[in-house]
XYZ file of C-alpha atoms in Angstrom:
688
model
C 12.526 24.001 -36.384
C 13.817 19.958 -37.180
C 13.543 17.587 -35.148
C 15.469 14.087 -34.813
C 15.935 11.050 -32.227
C 17.840 11.252 -29.259
C 19.474 8.189 -27.681
C 20.539 8.239 -23.717
C 22.707 5.545 -23.026
C 24.345 5.340 -19.079
C 27.064 2.018 -19.395
C 27.353 0.363 -16.029
C 28.721 -2.255 -13.812
C 25.828 -4.724 -12.677
C 23.197 -3.359 -11.203
C 21.534 -5.007 -8.722
C 18.811 -7.148 -10.833
C 15.693 -5.690 -8.740
C 16.356 -2.355 -9.381
C 16.434 -1.931 -13.210
C 13.334 -2.115 -14.375
C 12.394 0.696 -11.295
C 16.209 2.812 -12.264
C 15.240 2.511 -16.588
C 11.506 3.730 -16.171
C 12.622 7.001 -13.335
C 15.636 7.596 -15.464
C 13.037 7.792 -18.897
C 10.415 9.477 -16.556
C 13.412 11.854 -15.436
C 14.186 12.947 -18.862
C 10.434 13.571 -20.497
C 9.692 16.035 -17.533
C 13.745 17.838 -18.032
C 11.789 18.114 -21.868
C 8.273 19.472 -20.286
C 9.637 21.810 -18.347
C 11.616 23.642 -21.248
C 9.035 22.985 -23.086
C 10.962 20.986 -25.432
C 8.461 18.708 -28.116
C 9.272 15.626 -27.858
C 8.143 12.102 -30.106
C 7.288 8.265 -28.417
C 9.450 7.990 -25.245
C 10.805 4.500 -24.810
C 12.749 3.009 -21.631
C 15.968 0.366 -22.318
C 17.709 -1.438 -19.761
C 19.928 -4.675 -19.201
C 22.422 -5.406 -16.165
C 25.721 -3.008 -17.943
C 22.665 -0.410 -19.329
C 20.012 2.074 -18.559
C 19.069 3.501 -21.596
C 16.358 5.944 -23.084
C 15.062 6.313 -26.940
C 12.607 8.916 -28.569
C 11.589 9.125 -31.797
C 11.827 13.071 -32.414
C 12.785 15.879 -30.654
C 12.833 19.712 -31.623
C 16.146 21.362 -32.095
C 15.664 23.629 -30.124
C 12.881 24.847 -27.690
C 9.975 27.869 -29.288
C 10.049 31.652 -29.310
C 8.929 32.852 -26.825
C 7.575 36.277 -25.965
C 7.603 38.102 -21.965
C 5.541 39.788 -20.441
C 7.164 41.695 -17.504
C 4.930 43.731 -15.772
C 6.139 46.971 -13.220
C 4.686 49.112 -10.571
C 1.422 50.689 -11.028
C 1.499 53.869 -13.591
C 0.127 56.254 -10.654
C 2.888 54.614 -8.896
C 5.252 55.212 -11.861
C 5.199 59.053 -12.686
C 4.648 61.793 -11.111
C 4.044 65.427 -12.349
C 5.073 63.399 -15.828
C 8.465 62.480 -14.696
C 9.623 58.899 -13.878
C 9.584 58.527 -10.689
C 12.456 55.684 -8.928
C 10.296 52.682 -9.387
C 9.976 52.968 -12.934
C 13.243 54.033 -13.340
C 14.710 50.903 -11.676
C 12.163 49.111 -13.663
C 13.927 49.666 -16.890
C 17.240 48.791 -15.884
C 16.121 45.637 -14.371
C 15.019 45.333 -18.478
C 17.807 46.648 -19.782
C 15.930 48.850 -21.284
C 14.921 52.974 -21.066
C 11.994 53.550 -19.437
C 10.659 55.734 -23.235
C 10.774 51.536 -24.776
C 8.269 50.194 -21.413
C 4.354 49.738 -22.593
C 1.052 49.959 -21.126
C -0.736 46.936 -19.535
C -4.442 47.088 -19.049
C -5.579 44.764 -15.797
C -8.722 44.370 -14.788
C -7.081 46.114 -11.740
C -5.334 48.816 -13.565
C -3.138 50.560 -15.441
C 0.784 49.014 -15.265
C 3.993 49.628 -16.456
C 5.474 46.219 -18.000
C 7.570 45.546 -20.663
C 7.213 42.907 -23.297
C 10.273 40.939 -25.041
C 11.813 38.070 -28.038
C 12.786 35.086 -26.260
C 15.185 32.582 -28.463
C 14.394 29.643 -27.523
C 17.425 27.803 -26.635
C 19.379 25.229 -28.844
C 18.422 21.904 -27.716
C 22.046 20.937 -27.477
C 22.209 23.575 -24.826
C 19.203 21.949 -22.824
C 20.445 18.135 -22.771
C 23.133 18.171 -20.310
C 21.651 19.813 -17.519
C 17.974 17.450 -17.936
C 20.199 14.953 -17.985
C 22.519 15.318 -15.394
C 19.199 16.122 -13.526
C 17.140 12.776 -14.310
C 21.178 10.397 -13.210
C 20.893 12.557 -9.859
C 17.449 11.542 -8.545
C 17.554 8.287 -9.790
C 16.558 5.958 -7.111
C 19.282 4.175 -6.331
C 19.331 1.760 -3.630
C 22.770 2.057 -2.252
C 25.182 4.279 -3.721
C 28.526 3.132 -4.119
C 31.858 4.732 -4.793
C 35.073 3.102 -6.757
C 38.593 4.293 -7.548
C 39.810 7.538 -5.881
C 36.562 9.444 -7.354
C 33.749 10.490 -5.360
C 31.401 9.963 -7.607
C 29.288 8.091 -6.265
C 26.061 5.636 -8.163
C 24.547 2.519 -8.096
C 27.528 0.457 -9.281
C 30.509 1.878 -11.522
C 30.059 4.020 -13.928
C 31.745 2.935 -17.682
C 30.777 5.320 -20.265
C 27.493 7.678 -21.503
C 25.691 7.820 -24.695
C 24.127 10.838 -26.144
C 23.225 11.091 -29.704
C 20.792 14.122 -31.018
C 20.404 11.955 -34.184
C 24.605 11.886 -36.422
C 25.348 13.603 -33.395
C 27.614 13.665 -30.222
C 26.134 15.958 -26.906
C 28.780 17.190 -25.748
C 27.904 16.981 -22.174
C 29.634 15.541 -18.097
C 27.927 13.381 -15.662
C 28.881 11.066 -12.550
C 32.434 11.475 -14.402
C 31.734 10.305 -17.761
C 32.072 12.493 -20.953
C 29.415 11.876 -23.451
C 29.735 10.114 -26.469
C 29.232 7.876 -29.536
C 30.490 3.775 -28.301
C 28.119 1.559 -26.871
C 29.465 -1.817 -25.424
C 28.034 -5.130 -26.098
C 27.815 -8.817 -24.669
C 30.668 -8.756 -22.314
C 31.789 -12.400 -23.513
C 30.665 -12.013 -27.286
C 31.376 -8.662 -28.747
C 33.115 -6.675 -25.460
C 35.011 -4.123 -28.297
C 33.309 -0.301 -28.577
C 30.468 -0.359 -31.001
C 30.658 3.232 -32.216
C 26.966 3.603 -33.461
C 26.013 6.187 -35.812
C 22.668 7.136 -35.441
C 20.872 7.256 -32.336
C 18.341 4.824 -34.365
C 20.988 2.171 -35.061
C 20.969 1.203 -30.817
C 18.624 -1.502 -31.432
C 19.865 -3.137 -33.449
C 24.123 -2.462 -32.992
C 23.365 -4.488 -29.667
C 21.681 -6.920 -30.681
C 24.350 -7.652 -33.332
C 26.781 -8.083 -30.226
C 24.636 -10.515 -28.237
C 22.462 -7.881 -26.201
C 18.706 -6.909 -26.283
C 18.524 -3.838 -24.021
C 14.187 -4.181 -24.698
C 13.350 -5.631 -21.942
C 10.428 -6.275 -23.225
C 11.835 -8.315 -25.527
C 14.461 -10.427 -23.192
C 11.881 -11.148 -21.156
C 9.198 -12.650 -23.446
C 12.572 -14.590 -25.756
C 12.849 -15.850 -22.079
C 9.304 -16.963 -20.983
C 9.724 -18.665 -25.596
C 12.524 -20.592 -24.228
C 11.554 -22.138 -21.456
C 8.501 -23.005 -22.662
C 10.266 -24.902 -25.731
C 12.719 -26.640 -23.472
C 9.865 -27.491 -21.612
C 8.147 -29.322 -24.476
C 11.524 -30.776 -25.018
C 10.866 -32.900 -21.951
C 7.482 -33.734 -22.306
C 6.841 -31.213 -18.625
C 4.831 -27.922 -17.937
C 7.032 -25.347 -17.180
C 5.625 -22.655 -14.422
C 6.697 -19.145 -14.780
C 6.171 -17.142 -12.486
C 7.043 -13.644 -13.046
C 8.031 -12.902 -10.372
C 11.234 -14.324 -10.603
C 10.972 -14.350 -14.547
C 11.607 -10.296 -13.966
C 14.979 -10.894 -12.053
C 16.104 -13.646 -14.142
C 15.633 -11.184 -17.028
C 17.383 -8.313 -14.674
C 20.435 -10.807 -14.289
C 21.056 -11.858 -18.541
C 21.320 -10.270 -21.834
C 22.140 -12.914 -23.800
C 19.761 -15.404 -22.441
C 19.438 -18.768 -23.783
C 17.783 -21.760 -21.740
C 19.249 -24.594 -20.893
C 17.392 -28.270 -18.962
C 19.656 -29.701 -16.516
C 18.234 -32.134 -14.287
C 18.747 -33.170 -10.443
C 18.931 -36.246 -8.336
C 15.050 -38.339 -7.994
C 16.108 -38.756 -4.167
C 15.104 -35.359 -3.628
C 11.564 -35.812 -4.516
C 10.550 -37.155 -1.593
C 11.255 -33.432 -0.090
C 8.469 -31.882 -0.124
C 8.335 -29.880 -4.117
C 7.747 -26.882 -2.386
C 11.408 -26.588 -0.643
C 12.619 -27.664 -2.929
C 10.943 -24.905 -4.997
C 11.440 -22.477 -2.777
C 15.916 -23.770 -3.238
C 15.975 -23.286 -7.172
C 13.957 -20.033 -6.839
C 15.400 -18.539 -4.061
C 19.115 -19.027 -4.269
C 20.216 -20.368 -8.029
C 16.850 -17.899 -10.335
C 15.345 -21.938 -11.781
C 12.725 -22.657 -13.364
C 10.554 -25.644 -12.220
C 9.194 -28.626 -13.897
C 6.087 -30.427 -13.758
C 4.311 -33.832 -15.565
C 1.570 -33.954 -16.454
C 0.124 -34.674 -12.988
C 1.376 -31.966 -11.602
C 3.936 -32.701 -9.191
C 7.512 -32.163 -9.732
C 9.495 -33.909 -12.282
C 13.748 -33.879 -11.016
C 14.488 -31.204 -13.612
C 14.697 -27.057 -13.446
C 15.807 -25.275 -16.469
C 18.358 -22.220 -16.003
C 19.160 -19.500 -18.623
C 22.854 -18.272 -19.229
C 24.231 -14.870 -19.894
C 25.909 -17.028 -22.384
C 25.834 -19.256 -26.371
C 28.514 -21.600 -25.130
C 30.044 -23.808 -27.779
C 29.443 -26.477 -24.826
C 26.493 -26.117 -23.312
C 26.444 -29.556 -21.264
C 29.323 -28.002 -19.146
C 27.362 -25.403 -18.199
C 24.488 -27.842 -16.598
C 26.895 -29.723 -15.540
C 28.237 -26.217 -13.534
C 24.420 -25.887 -12.772
C 23.539 -29.848 -11.320
C 26.765 -29.563 -9.763
C 25.149 -26.097 -7.827
C 22.226 -27.198 -7.004
C 22.911 -30.581 -5.568
C 24.431 -29.444 -2.343
C 21.111 -26.675 -1.977
C 18.709 -29.807 -2.308
C 20.900 -31.542 -0.462
C 20.079 -28.394 2.516
C 16.643 -28.741 2.208
C 16.423 -32.233 2.385
C 18.833 -32.266 5.733
C 17.084 -29.540 6.750
C 13.423 -31.585 6.376
C 15.108 -34.725 8.168
C 16.381 -33.227 11.029
C 13.317 -31.144 11.561
C 10.929 -34.206 11.582
C 12.865 -35.518 14.648
C 10.691 -32.786 16.649
C 6.823 -33.037 16.712
C 5.442 -29.858 15.771
C 3.977 -29.326 20.058
C 6.975 -30.368 21.787
C 7.531 -26.998 19.555
C 5.520 -24.831 21.505
C 8.450 -24.242 24.195
C 10.580 -22.436 21.427
C 8.171 -19.956 21.107
C 8.113 -18.235 24.689
C 11.687 -16.968 23.615
C 11.004 -15.493 20.287
C 9.070 -12.244 20.441
C 5.912 -11.077 18.461
C 6.305 -7.222 19.809
C 8.258 -6.316 22.493
C 5.169 -4.934 24.495
C 3.250 -8.050 23.399
C 5.191 -10.617 24.306
C 6.605 -14.059 22.644
C 4.796 -15.598 19.417
C 3.962 -18.227 22.383
C 1.562 -15.319 24.195
C 0.182 -14.823 20.229
C -0.925 -18.226 20.662
C -2.686 -19.053 23.655
C -4.679 -15.595 22.690
C -5.488 -16.591 19.062
C -6.393 -19.877 21.043
C -9.425 -18.245 22.711
C -10.695 -16.278 20.194
C -10.503 -19.160 17.169
C -12.243 -21.336 19.976
C -14.800 -19.380 20.150
C -15.284 -18.491 16.267
C -15.487 -21.915 15.483
C -18.693 -22.572 17.441
C -19.730 -19.419 16.335
C -19.563 -20.700 12.700
C -20.224 -24.148 13.468
C -16.574 -25.666 13.723
C -14.141 -28.013 15.522
C -14.095 -25.565 18.915
C -11.255 -28.235 19.957
C -9.163 -28.551 16.232
C -9.870 -24.217 16.580
C -8.380 -24.236 19.814
C -5.048 -27.366 18.310
C -3.970 -25.215 15.112
C -3.975 -21.601 17.160
C -1.171 -23.718 19.232
C 0.808 -25.119 16.917
C 0.518 -22.065 14.271
C 3.432 -20.548 15.092
C 5.565 -23.645 15.601
C 6.672 -24.063 12.173
C 8.358 -20.811 12.295
C 11.368 -21.903 14.826
C 12.296 -25.395 12.591
C 15.491 -25.179 10.067
C 13.691 -25.701 6.950
C 11.949 -21.814 7.695
C 14.457 -20.094 9.197
C 16.142 -21.247 5.652
C 12.949 -20.304 3.698
C 11.364 -18.058 4.707
C 8.470 -18.482 2.808
C 7.460 -21.557 3.891
C 5.588 -20.729 6.880
C 2.630 -22.486 7.077
C 3.547 -24.539 4.032
C 5.839 -26.887 6.322
C 3.489 -26.486 9.557
C 1.338 -28.042 7.770
C 3.534 -31.404 6.679
C 4.675 -32.021 9.547
C 1.635 -31.828 11.392
C 0.303 -34.799 9.103
C 2.994 -36.724 10.155
C 2.348 -36.063 13.308
C -0.596 -37.310 13.533
C -2.352 -34.117 13.866
C -6.754 -34.328 13.062
C -6.168 -33.011 8.701
C -7.861 -30.026 9.582
C -4.977 -28.943 11.751
C -2.454 -29.481 9.358
C -4.479 -27.934 6.488
C -4.766 -24.657 8.882
C -1.798 -24.163 9.831
C -1.154 -23.482 5.595
C -4.752 -21.350 5.518
C -3.517 -19.433 8.532
C -2.097 -16.582 5.920
C -4.871 -16.646 3.538
C -5.618 -14.560 2.037
C -2.382 -13.206 0.841
C -3.476 -10.622 -0.785
C -6.848 -9.190 -1.476
C -7.834 -11.695 -4.644
C -6.104 -14.768 -2.969
C -8.168 -17.228 -2.007
C -9.490 -17.506 1.591
C -9.636 -20.959 3.897
C -11.482 -24.122 3.139
C -11.753 -25.477 6.428
C -13.984 -23.840 9.191
C -11.049 -24.463 10.999
C -8.428 -22.120 8.662
C -11.389 -19.796 8.508
C -10.848 -19.672 12.629
C -7.442 -19.854 12.541
C -7.100 -16.855 9.806
C -9.568 -14.539 11.435
C -7.785 -14.707 15.096
C -4.683 -14.290 14.538
C -5.349 -11.510 12.312
C -7.587 -10.188 15.093
C -5.048 -10.410 18.435
C -2.688 -8.477 15.772
C -5.289 -5.520 15.121
C -6.103 -5.570 18.430
C -2.354 -5.571 20.297
C -0.805 -3.181 17.258
C -3.519 -0.432 17.819
C -3.787 -0.900 21.910
C 0.327 0.125 21.920
C -0.112 2.960 20.423
C 1.327 2.092 16.634
C -1.908 2.446 14.370
C -0.464 2.830 10.423
C 0.087 5.743 9.347
C 0.670 7.759 5.969
C 2.985 4.708 4.090
C 4.099 3.414 7.524
C 2.452 -0.002 8.397
C 4.997 -2.372 9.562
C 2.998 -4.555 10.755
C 0.439 -4.445 7.582
C -1.765 -3.833 9.283
C -4.814 -3.015 5.649
C -3.521 -6.216 4.503
C -4.766 -8.239 7.755
C -7.826 -5.678 8.406
C -8.829 -6.378 4.437
C -8.531 -10.422 4.698
C -10.249 -10.182 8.004
C -13.676 -8.500 5.387
C -12.938 -10.745 2.610
C -13.143 -14.178 4.450
C -16.180 -12.942 6.744
C -17.457 -11.908 3.028
C -16.673 -14.786 0.571
C -16.944 -16.905 3.651
C -20.612 -15.428 4.384
C -20.059 -15.615 8.125
C -22.780 -14.107 10.002
C -20.196 -12.337 12.681
C -20.107 -9.761 14.797
C -16.792 -7.328 14.371
C -16.944 -5.745 17.457
C -18.048 -8.645 19.722
C -14.924 -10.038 18.413
C -12.839 -7.210 18.637
C -13.420 -7.038 21.448
C -13.579 -10.470 22.466
C -9.607 -10.496 21.243
C -8.856 -7.587 23.479
C -9.705 -8.612 26.234
C -7.109 -11.729 25.867
C -4.143 -8.322 25.915
C -2.813 -7.220 29.439
C -2.505 -4.104 30.194
C -2.575 -1.937 27.085
C -1.405 1.665 27.090
C -4.249 2.950 25.019
C -7.350 0.336 25.746
C -10.129 2.776 25.795
C -11.453 3.219 22.825
C -9.786 0.375 21.421
C -12.767 -0.992 20.030
C -14.613 1.275 18.554
C -11.177 2.330 16.847
C -10.003 -0.724 15.712
C -13.612 -1.557 14.450
C -13.799 2.591 12.574
C -10.356 1.393 11.211
C -11.884 -1.858 9.370
C -14.768 -0.781 8.521
C -13.251 2.020 6.471
C -11.943 -0.524 4.771
C -15.343 -1.411 3.051
C -14.345 1.963 0.990
C -11.481 0.941 -1.524
C -13.300 -2.946 -0.883
C -15.891 -1.412 -2.719
C -13.999 -0.053 -5.363
C -12.608 -2.640 -6.164
C -16.037 -4.765 -6.853
C -16.992 -1.377 -9.278
C -19.485 -0.136 -6.183
C -19.303 3.940 -5.200
C -17.990 5.697 -3.156
C -21.943 6.938 -2.479
C -22.801 3.340 -1.746
C -19.854 2.260 0.687
C -21.178 6.107 2.654
C -25.227 5.177 2.639
C -24.398 1.472 4.596
C -21.184 3.374 6.726
C -23.498 6.162 8.320
C -25.040 2.768 9.887
C -24.481 1.620 13.090
C -23.625 -1.810 10.585
C -20.659 -3.938 12.900
C -20.691 -7.487 10.888
C -19.074 -7.413 7.248
C -21.244 -9.815 5.775
C -24.195 -7.727 6.800
C -21.964 -4.650 5.505
C -21.461 -5.902 1.645
C -24.720 -6.828 1.113
C -25.635 -4.154 1.390
C -23.779 -1.797 -0.251
C -24.271 -3.939 -3.351
C -28.227 -3.557 -2.419
C -28.042 0.259 -2.464
C -24.878 -0.478 -5.767
C -28.271 -1.148 -6.889
C -30.354 0.785 -6.447
C -28.467 4.454 -6.896
C -28.945 2.315 -10.601
C -32.754 2.544 -10.812
C -34.474 5.651 -11.913
C -36.306 6.428 -8.509
C -32.011 6.511 -6.825
C -31.673 10.398 -8.029
C -35.449 11.565 -6.871
C -35.377 9.152 -3.101
C -32.458 10.326 -1.736
C -32.189 14.303 -2.802
C -35.912 13.276 -1.131
C -34.855 11.679 2.397
C -31.873 14.120 2.303
C -34.242 17.113 2.828
C -36.249 14.246 4.945
C -33.143 14.663 7.178
C -32.386 18.074 6.903
C -36.152 18.839 8.903
C -35.723 15.954 11.119
C -32.036 17.716 12.870
C -33.778 21.408 13.405
C -36.272 19.589 14.750
C -37.315 18.892 19.089
C -39.729 16.910 18.519
C -40.566 14.195 20.099
C -39.096 10.537 17.224
C -41.534 8.017 19.312
C -44.800 10.222 18.308
C -46.277 8.157 15.775
C -48.170 9.261 13.283
C -52.251 10.041 14.028
C -54.397 8.939 10.670
C -57.005 11.227 12.622
C -54.487 14.741 12.059
C -53.387 14.037 7.950
C -55.444 16.842 6.075
C -54.373 16.668 2.658
C -54.430 13.867 0.563
C -50.984 13.765 -0.773
C -49.828 12.741 3.345
C -52.366 10.555 3.040
C -51.527 8.753 0.242
C -48.327 8.283 1.631
C -48.937 7.325 4.976
C -51.043 4.849 2.731
C -48.469 3.810 1.089
C -45.411 3.644 4.101
C -47.777 1.216 5.163
C -48.714 -1.047 2.628
C -44.657 -1.205 2.165
C -43.699 -1.268 5.611
C -45.456 -4.691 5.813
C -44.131 -5.993 2.621
C -40.729 -5.454 3.473
C -39.906 -5.824 6.903
C -39.875 -10.127 5.994
C -37.593 -8.243 3.213
C -35.177 -6.593 5.894
C -35.465 -9.850 8.257
C -34.626 -11.986 5.598
C -30.985 -9.654 4.936
C -32.738 -9.561 1.561
C -31.753 -5.860 1.461
C -32.162 -5.847 -2.871
C -35.867 -7.030 -2.788
C -36.352 -4.244 -0.057
C -35.005 -1.153 -1.654
C -36.885 -2.419 -4.690
C -39.985 -2.374 -3.384
C -39.659 1.327 -1.107
C -38.588 2.644 -4.959
C -42.325 2.494 -5.240
C -42.220 5.738 -2.936
C -40.941 7.669 -5.264
C -43.845 8.672 -6.573
C -46.109 9.863 -3.046
C -43.132 10.909 -1.961
C -42.770 13.372 -4.608
C -46.506 14.832 -4.301
C -45.932 14.619 -0.930
C -43.482 17.780 -1.526
C -45.240 19.456 -4.209
C -48.830 20.568 -1.867
C -48.290 19.097 1.822
C -46.802 22.571 4.011
C -44.710 20.244 6.631
C -43.946 23.156 9.367
C -47.311 23.739 9.527
C -48.365 26.685 12.241
C -50.967 24.177 14.607
C -47.548 23.119 16.746
C -50.320 18.747 16.520
C -50.565 18.977 12.654
C -46.708 19.932 12.486
C -45.444 17.344 14.469
C -47.433 14.706 12.707
C -46.051 15.662 9.295
C -43.181 15.373 11.417
C -43.241 11.818 12.851
C -44.572 11.004 8.905
C -41.066 12.208 7.516
C -39.802 9.810 10.488
C -41.005 7.039 9.350
C -40.478 7.252 5.596
C -36.701 7.775 6.978
C -36.597 4.960 9.042
C -37.826 2.889 6.582
C -34.925 3.330 4.076
C -32.563 3.231 7.272
C -33.319 -0.119 7.748
C -30.762 -1.017 4.912
C -28.886 2.606 4.593
C -28.596 6.268 4.663
C -30.010 6.316 1.671
C -28.670 10.689 1.368
C -25.458 9.612 1.135
C -25.745 8.585 -2.963
C -26.102 12.326 -3.452
C -22.135 12.688 -2.533
């Protein structure tokens, strides 16, 4: 068996930049899966891609499948012969194998003896296997939107122009998407448009680089990053390299060349976020900051050509960006003529959700909840109510209509201009924080109140009309909203009761079709998000389950308990006490005795139960103040000392004594033990 490298390349017209990485990885995965299914041995698989090509290189690929022994099982021996003669079942099986009955063998199994057949099957050559494997991989690509071209009925994301399939030095005869495989590839559209004949699969990267194409995606990205940083250094500036923009720009060029342009300083009067959004969204430019972190009137563009007259390329980009920035300046000037507060009426005509009313309705509901939250967390309730009423007003401004990603940011700017209190203005930006799990939370009390109120309104409203997220479908981003609420309450250390706030938020809605049981449903959904939250924090699921088993409705308290249980679980005593609590839970669940009965010390007979009773009394006195202070870690550390008396109790005491009074007294003792731990969590769940 010999091994040679393989190269597969599909040449296309410019692909959507956002889809290139996904398509490239999918092609590599498809070919890898096809080879695995065919049981062909292969080495490292590398995906390459540029705007005009998708390629896969395999370092070592076997030239054939391994030979295999095929075993087939036929009828049971008892049914294969009658009076020493083969039955129709045996003859039919032999025919299906292409042999005579005498060529069949006996297969011994634990269920008896069967008629069988074995043969050596020669593995297919890689030349026979690859066409179907590659064709299937290309057909399965997650193409965003197919198109046709010319008179062909072939469909793909963009018109296809060439297909390379080289196994070592040999071309694999194959067809896909109407193309016949060859060894011809093509370089840069302008610098090297002529065909390039590849002599060997390993020549690919070097041949393309000589033709002004960097096919290695990561190398192309790093080339762009290095050039942008170098250009910024020349300008004595700091380049802001957004990873998403870097990936998108990398999907637009094959031979990146960074160039620096400038724009009129008068545009700096516009909020920098507006200019940056315009440069990034429309022109894919990288912006530059000075030593104070302020925007400089410069930008870096990535050309797809090494021009002999770069100043002409720069001049063209400067001419294009000028009207874009002028539009941003115009929108800003127009928007400032109307105070945010006067835009509230416009929200009545903007639908939030058909059954839940307009954005104005949402703002009014959120204002009530935000005011109540502000009162509870020591904030300014008037500011919270005002911020909630203004929160969505920037959505109807010209700037946000043009650049939706500026929502909240522009509201903050416009509120400051209108003379609103600084905390109100800041809250308009902070209402969207955190945008993801590791993002910052609001820093002002007003921002905290608004961010919570807005999310709670959305959660209760959408659940209330029966549109709970299912599977991968979450059009209103309720998972993110729920995790945002938890993060805010925990990170800001807000001692708020989630059930109480959900009740308040639900009361602001009118005629919700799923109002019955709504608060319990939303509460369960939100607390369930703690499972993923715990995993992100490195907390085992058992610690989550232990706290989830208790009626804890304050997220901050929930998180503190979870962390305490997680720390307790690492102690040597944890496993034994968890097992003991599980045993106690099982015993008590099967009994019908009165749980309100207290332990009668006079009925304690065994030394072990007397010792446990005394240990419980001593520990209770120590831990009650700790429970009150929510110092759950210290409380569990204290309760860990119960391991020895608990173990001794179960070793030496018969709980289910014959005498009812003694039995009930021992059950009451176990109930006291369980109750102490349940003040924190049900540690019996640590066994799961």
